[in-house]
XYZ file of C-alpha atoms in Angstrom:
322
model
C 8.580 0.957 -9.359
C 9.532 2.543 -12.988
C 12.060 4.796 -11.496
C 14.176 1.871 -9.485
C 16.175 1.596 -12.775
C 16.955 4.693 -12.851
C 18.099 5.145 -8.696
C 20.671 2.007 -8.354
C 24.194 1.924 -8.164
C 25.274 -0.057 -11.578
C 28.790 -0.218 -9.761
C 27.400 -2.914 -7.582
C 27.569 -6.754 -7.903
C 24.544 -8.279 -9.654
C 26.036 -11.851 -8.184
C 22.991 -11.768 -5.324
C 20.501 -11.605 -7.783
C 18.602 -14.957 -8.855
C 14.976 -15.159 -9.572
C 14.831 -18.557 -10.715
C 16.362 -20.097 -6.956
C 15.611 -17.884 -4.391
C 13.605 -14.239 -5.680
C 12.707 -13.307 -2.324
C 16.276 -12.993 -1.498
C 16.856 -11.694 -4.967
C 14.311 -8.689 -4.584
C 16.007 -7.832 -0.978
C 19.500 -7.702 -3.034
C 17.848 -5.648 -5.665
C 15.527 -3.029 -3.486
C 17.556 -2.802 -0.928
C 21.793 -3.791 -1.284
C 21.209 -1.929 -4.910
C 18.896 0.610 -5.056
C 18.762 2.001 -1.208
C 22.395 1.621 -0.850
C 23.082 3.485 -4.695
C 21.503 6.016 -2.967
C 23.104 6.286 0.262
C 26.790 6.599 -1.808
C 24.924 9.250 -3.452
C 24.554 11.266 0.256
C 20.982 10.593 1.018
C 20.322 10.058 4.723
C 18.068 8.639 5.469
C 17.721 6.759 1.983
C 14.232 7.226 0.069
C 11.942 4.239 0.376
C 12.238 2.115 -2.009
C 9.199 2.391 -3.103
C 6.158 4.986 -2.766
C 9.072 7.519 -2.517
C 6.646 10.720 -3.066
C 5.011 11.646 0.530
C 2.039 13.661 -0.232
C 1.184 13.930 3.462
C 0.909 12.807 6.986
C -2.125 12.563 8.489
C -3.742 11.840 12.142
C -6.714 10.259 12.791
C -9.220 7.152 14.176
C -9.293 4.011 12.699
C -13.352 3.026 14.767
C -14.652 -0.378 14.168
C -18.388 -0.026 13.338
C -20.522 -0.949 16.307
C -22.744 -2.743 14.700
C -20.610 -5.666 13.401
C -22.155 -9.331 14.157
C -19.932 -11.534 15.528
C -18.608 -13.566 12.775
C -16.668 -10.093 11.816
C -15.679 -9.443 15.429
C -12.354 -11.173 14.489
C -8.499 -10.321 15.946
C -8.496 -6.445 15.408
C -12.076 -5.820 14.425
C -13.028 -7.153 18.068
C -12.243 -4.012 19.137
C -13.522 -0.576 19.222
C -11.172 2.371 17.846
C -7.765 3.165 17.075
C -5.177 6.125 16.753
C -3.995 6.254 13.936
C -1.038 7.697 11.441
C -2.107 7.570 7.656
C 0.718 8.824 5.138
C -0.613 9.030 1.379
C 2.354 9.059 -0.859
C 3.084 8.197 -4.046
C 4.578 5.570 -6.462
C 7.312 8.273 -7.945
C 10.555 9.834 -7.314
C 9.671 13.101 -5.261
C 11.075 15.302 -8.264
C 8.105 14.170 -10.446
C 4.761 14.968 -10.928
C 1.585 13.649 -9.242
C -0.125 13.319 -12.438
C -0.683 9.500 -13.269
C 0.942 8.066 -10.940
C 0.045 5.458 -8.555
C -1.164 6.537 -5.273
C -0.635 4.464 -1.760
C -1.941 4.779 1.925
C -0.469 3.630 4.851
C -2.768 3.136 8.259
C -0.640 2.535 10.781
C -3.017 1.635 14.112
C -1.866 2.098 17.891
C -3.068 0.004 20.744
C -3.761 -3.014 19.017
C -4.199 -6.683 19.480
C -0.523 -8.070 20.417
C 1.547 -10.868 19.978
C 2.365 -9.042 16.035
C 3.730 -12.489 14.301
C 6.682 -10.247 12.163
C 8.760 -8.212 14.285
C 8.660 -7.429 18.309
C 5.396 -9.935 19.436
C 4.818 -7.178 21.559
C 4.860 -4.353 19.286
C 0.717 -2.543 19.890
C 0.886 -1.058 16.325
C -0.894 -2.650 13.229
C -0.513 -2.051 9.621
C -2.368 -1.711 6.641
C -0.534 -1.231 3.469
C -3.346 -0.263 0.188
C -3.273 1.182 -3.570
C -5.611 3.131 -5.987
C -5.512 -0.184 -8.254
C -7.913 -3.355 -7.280
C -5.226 -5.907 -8.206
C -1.114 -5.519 -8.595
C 0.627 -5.494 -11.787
C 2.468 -9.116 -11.152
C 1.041 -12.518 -9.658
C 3.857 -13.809 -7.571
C 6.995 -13.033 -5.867
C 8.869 -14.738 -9.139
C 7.131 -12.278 -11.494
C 8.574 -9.616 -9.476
C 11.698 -10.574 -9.329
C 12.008 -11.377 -13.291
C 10.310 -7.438 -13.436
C 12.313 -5.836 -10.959
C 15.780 -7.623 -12.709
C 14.786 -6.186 -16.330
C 14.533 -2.590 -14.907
C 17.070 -2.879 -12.127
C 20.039 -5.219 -13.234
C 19.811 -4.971 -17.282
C 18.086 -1.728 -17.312
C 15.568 -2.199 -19.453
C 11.869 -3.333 -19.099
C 10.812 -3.353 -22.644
C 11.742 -6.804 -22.990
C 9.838 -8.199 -20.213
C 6.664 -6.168 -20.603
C 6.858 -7.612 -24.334
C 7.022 -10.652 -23.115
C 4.054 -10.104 -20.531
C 1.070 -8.409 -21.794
C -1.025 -8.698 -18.624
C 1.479 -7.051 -16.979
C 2.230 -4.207 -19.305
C -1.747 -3.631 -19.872
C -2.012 -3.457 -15.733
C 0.930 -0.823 -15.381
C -1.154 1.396 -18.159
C -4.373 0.951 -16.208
C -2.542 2.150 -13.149
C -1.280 5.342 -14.744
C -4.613 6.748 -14.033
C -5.375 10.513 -13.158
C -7.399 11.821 -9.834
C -7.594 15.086 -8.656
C -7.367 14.303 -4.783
C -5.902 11.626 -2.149
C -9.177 11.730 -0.993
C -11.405 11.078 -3.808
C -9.924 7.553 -4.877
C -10.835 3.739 -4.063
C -7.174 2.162 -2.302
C -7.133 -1.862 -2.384
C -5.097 -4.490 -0.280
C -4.313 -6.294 -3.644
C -2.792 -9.164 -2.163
C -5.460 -11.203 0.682
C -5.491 -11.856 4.316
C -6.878 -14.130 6.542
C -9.801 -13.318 8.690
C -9.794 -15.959 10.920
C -9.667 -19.557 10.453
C -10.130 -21.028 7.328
C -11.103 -17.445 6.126
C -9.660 -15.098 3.773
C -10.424 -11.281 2.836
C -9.075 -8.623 0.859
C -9.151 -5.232 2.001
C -10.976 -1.445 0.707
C -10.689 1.193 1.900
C -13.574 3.330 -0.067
C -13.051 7.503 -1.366
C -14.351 9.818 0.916
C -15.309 12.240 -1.293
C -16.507 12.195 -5.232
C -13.772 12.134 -7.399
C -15.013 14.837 -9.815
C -13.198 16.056 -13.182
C -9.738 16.827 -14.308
C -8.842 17.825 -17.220
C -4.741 16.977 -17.911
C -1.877 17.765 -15.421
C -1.772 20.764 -13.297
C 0.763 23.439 -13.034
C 1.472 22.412 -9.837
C 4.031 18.894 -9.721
C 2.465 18.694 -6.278
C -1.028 19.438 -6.474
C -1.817 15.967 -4.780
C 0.266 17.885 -1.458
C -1.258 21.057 -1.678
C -5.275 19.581 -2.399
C -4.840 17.289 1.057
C -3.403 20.216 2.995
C -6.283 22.385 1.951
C -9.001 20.032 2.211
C -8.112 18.634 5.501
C -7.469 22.226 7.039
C -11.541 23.174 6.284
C -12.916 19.751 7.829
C -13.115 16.020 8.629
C -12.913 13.495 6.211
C -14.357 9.673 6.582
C -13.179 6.674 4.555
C -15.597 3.478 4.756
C -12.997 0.627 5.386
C -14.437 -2.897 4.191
C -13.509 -6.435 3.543
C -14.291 -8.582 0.864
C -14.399 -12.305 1.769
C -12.892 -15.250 -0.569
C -15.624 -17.149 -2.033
C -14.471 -18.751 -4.761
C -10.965 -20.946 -4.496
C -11.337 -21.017 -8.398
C -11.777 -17.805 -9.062
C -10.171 -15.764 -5.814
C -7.057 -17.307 -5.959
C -4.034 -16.520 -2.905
C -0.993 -16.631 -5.275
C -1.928 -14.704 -8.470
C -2.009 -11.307 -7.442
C -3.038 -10.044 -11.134
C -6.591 -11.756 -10.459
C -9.705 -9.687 -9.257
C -12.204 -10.949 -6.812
C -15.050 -9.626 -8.650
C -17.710 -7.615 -6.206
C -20.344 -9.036 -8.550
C -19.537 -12.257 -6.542
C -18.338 -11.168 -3.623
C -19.776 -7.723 -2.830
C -17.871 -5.902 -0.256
C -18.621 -5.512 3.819
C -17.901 -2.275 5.724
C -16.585 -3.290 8.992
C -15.131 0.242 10.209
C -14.398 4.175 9.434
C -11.264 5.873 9.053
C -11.758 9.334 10.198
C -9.251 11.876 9.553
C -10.722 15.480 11.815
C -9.239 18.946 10.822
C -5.999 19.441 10.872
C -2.952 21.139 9.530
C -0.713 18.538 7.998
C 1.730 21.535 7.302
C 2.318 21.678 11.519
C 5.949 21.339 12.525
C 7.628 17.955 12.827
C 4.124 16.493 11.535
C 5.858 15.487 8.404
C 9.501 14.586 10.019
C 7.140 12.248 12.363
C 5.013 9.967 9.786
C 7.923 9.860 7.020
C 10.154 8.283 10.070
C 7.862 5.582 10.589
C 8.111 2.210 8.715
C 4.767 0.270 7.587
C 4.785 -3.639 6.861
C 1.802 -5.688 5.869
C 3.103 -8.554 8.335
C 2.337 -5.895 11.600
C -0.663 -8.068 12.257
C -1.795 -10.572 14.648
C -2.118 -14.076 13.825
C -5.716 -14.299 12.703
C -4.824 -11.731 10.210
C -1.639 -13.456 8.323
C -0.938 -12.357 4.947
C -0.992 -14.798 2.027
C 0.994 -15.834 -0.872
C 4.422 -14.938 -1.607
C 3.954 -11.340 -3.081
C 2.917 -10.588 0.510
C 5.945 -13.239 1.528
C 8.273 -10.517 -0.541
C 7.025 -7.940 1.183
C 7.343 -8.996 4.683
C 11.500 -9.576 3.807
C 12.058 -6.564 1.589
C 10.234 -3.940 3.824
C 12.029 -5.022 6.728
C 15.476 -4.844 5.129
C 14.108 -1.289 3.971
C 13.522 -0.348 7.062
């Protein structure tokens, strides 16, 4: 999200853009009308994502519920059994940068699953999972983000606003963390779910390997790339996927994204595996496959309904994205 300042068209009208009436609309006009479409006069087709722009690779795999569950977990998708599934790990970066410190996404996208989907075709079988290396995101409501996005986007500038919002400008240091592989980090839902009725949950989706050492950026802008490809080409991998359940209205709230649930008070509870067998991600048309494919938290199925109105954002920007 740094670099969308530095990827819009300045030619184009700021007029859409107003975070104090309407910032959902406002982040649309600022993702999508300026930044996506600055880069489309620019030649690119397709136009980069707007955001997570750095694939580092696309991965198949099984998304299995574990079989073991009791029934007060067997809820909407975790009723089930196992998934296909497409995983892309990617970056928070403009492709032409390095790995080092940045922010590092996955995206699970599931086949076969639970229909009607309440954002997009009802019917639609696939299911989405959207997470970060970071527990908690750097803003705590769709209004934040649209006063954040504006400073970088429309005036060009963020100094101002971080200034003006510690929190926020302590977060997006935190973030700015090194790891040495795609596989050896902790990703987070930062924003909850529900999980059921009257239930909510945030999602983790655990390393599957120990993160070990490194020791400052390597030579390679890429290495991220190049340590999945090899890693994946000697053997299976396994990520423990696990909710953490809302126990706390005071201190869990749904609408301030910048808060933690603590584990301390809400330890976490494996409900499935992602397991990603050998493979060469390098294969032909792998790539061209998973980067063609769109991924929006609101994919789901009713008893899993994203909440507040970062998520809200989401669910209208990534579809105008897309």
């Amino acid at each position: 999200m740094k670099h969308l300042a530095t990827t819009s068209d300045p030619s184009r009208s700021k007029a859409g853009v107003d975070c104090g009436s309407d910032p959902i609309a406002s982040l649309a006009e600022m993702f999508v009308s300026m930044v996506q479409a600055g880069r489309i006069a620019k030649g690119q087709c397709p136009a980069l994502r707007p955001v997570f722009l750095k694939p580092h690779g696309i991965v198949h795999g099984v998304f299995r519920i574990r079989p073991e569950l009791p029934d007060d977990l067997r809820v909407g998708l975790f009723s089930g059994t196992e998934y296909p599934a497409w995983v892309r790990f990617s970056s928070d970066t403009l492709p032409t940068l390095n790995d080092y410190k940045t922010t590092v996404g996955i995206g699970l996208k599931l086949f076969h699953t639970p229909i009607p989907k309440v954002f997009g075709d009802p019917g639609d079988t696939t299911f989405d999972f959207i997470l970060q290396n970071f527990d908690v995101f750097f803003v705590d409501t769709a209004a934040d983000m649209c006063a954040f996005t504006k400073a970088g986007v429309v005036d060009g500038d963020y100094g101002p606003y971080l200034a003006a919002h510690p929190v926020t400008a302590r977060l997006l240091d935190e973030m700015a963390k090194p790891i040495n592989s795609v596989l050896a980090t902790d990703y987070w839902s930062c924003v909850p779910f529900a999980f059921g009725p009257g239930r909510y949950v945030k999602y983790k989706l655990a390393r599957a390997m120990d993160p070990g050492a490194i020791n400052g950026a390597p030579q390679d802008p890429s290495y991220l790339a190049a340590d999945l490809e090899k890693r994946l080409k000697t053997g299976e991998v396994r990520f423990p996927f696990s909710v953490q359940f809302r126990t706390d209205p005071a201190t869990m709230p749904l609408d301030q994204a910048t808060v933690r649930w603590e584990e301390s008070a809400s330890p976490v509870i494996q409900v499935a595996d992602l397991i990603l067998p050998q493979q060469d991600i390098a294969a032909r048309g792998q790539a061209n496959y998973g980067e063609n494919l769109s991924w929006n938290i609101w994919r789901v199925t009713a008893e899993h309904t994203p909440q507040g109105s970062i998520a809200e954002a989401r669910r209208t920007v990534y579809a105008a994205s897309a």
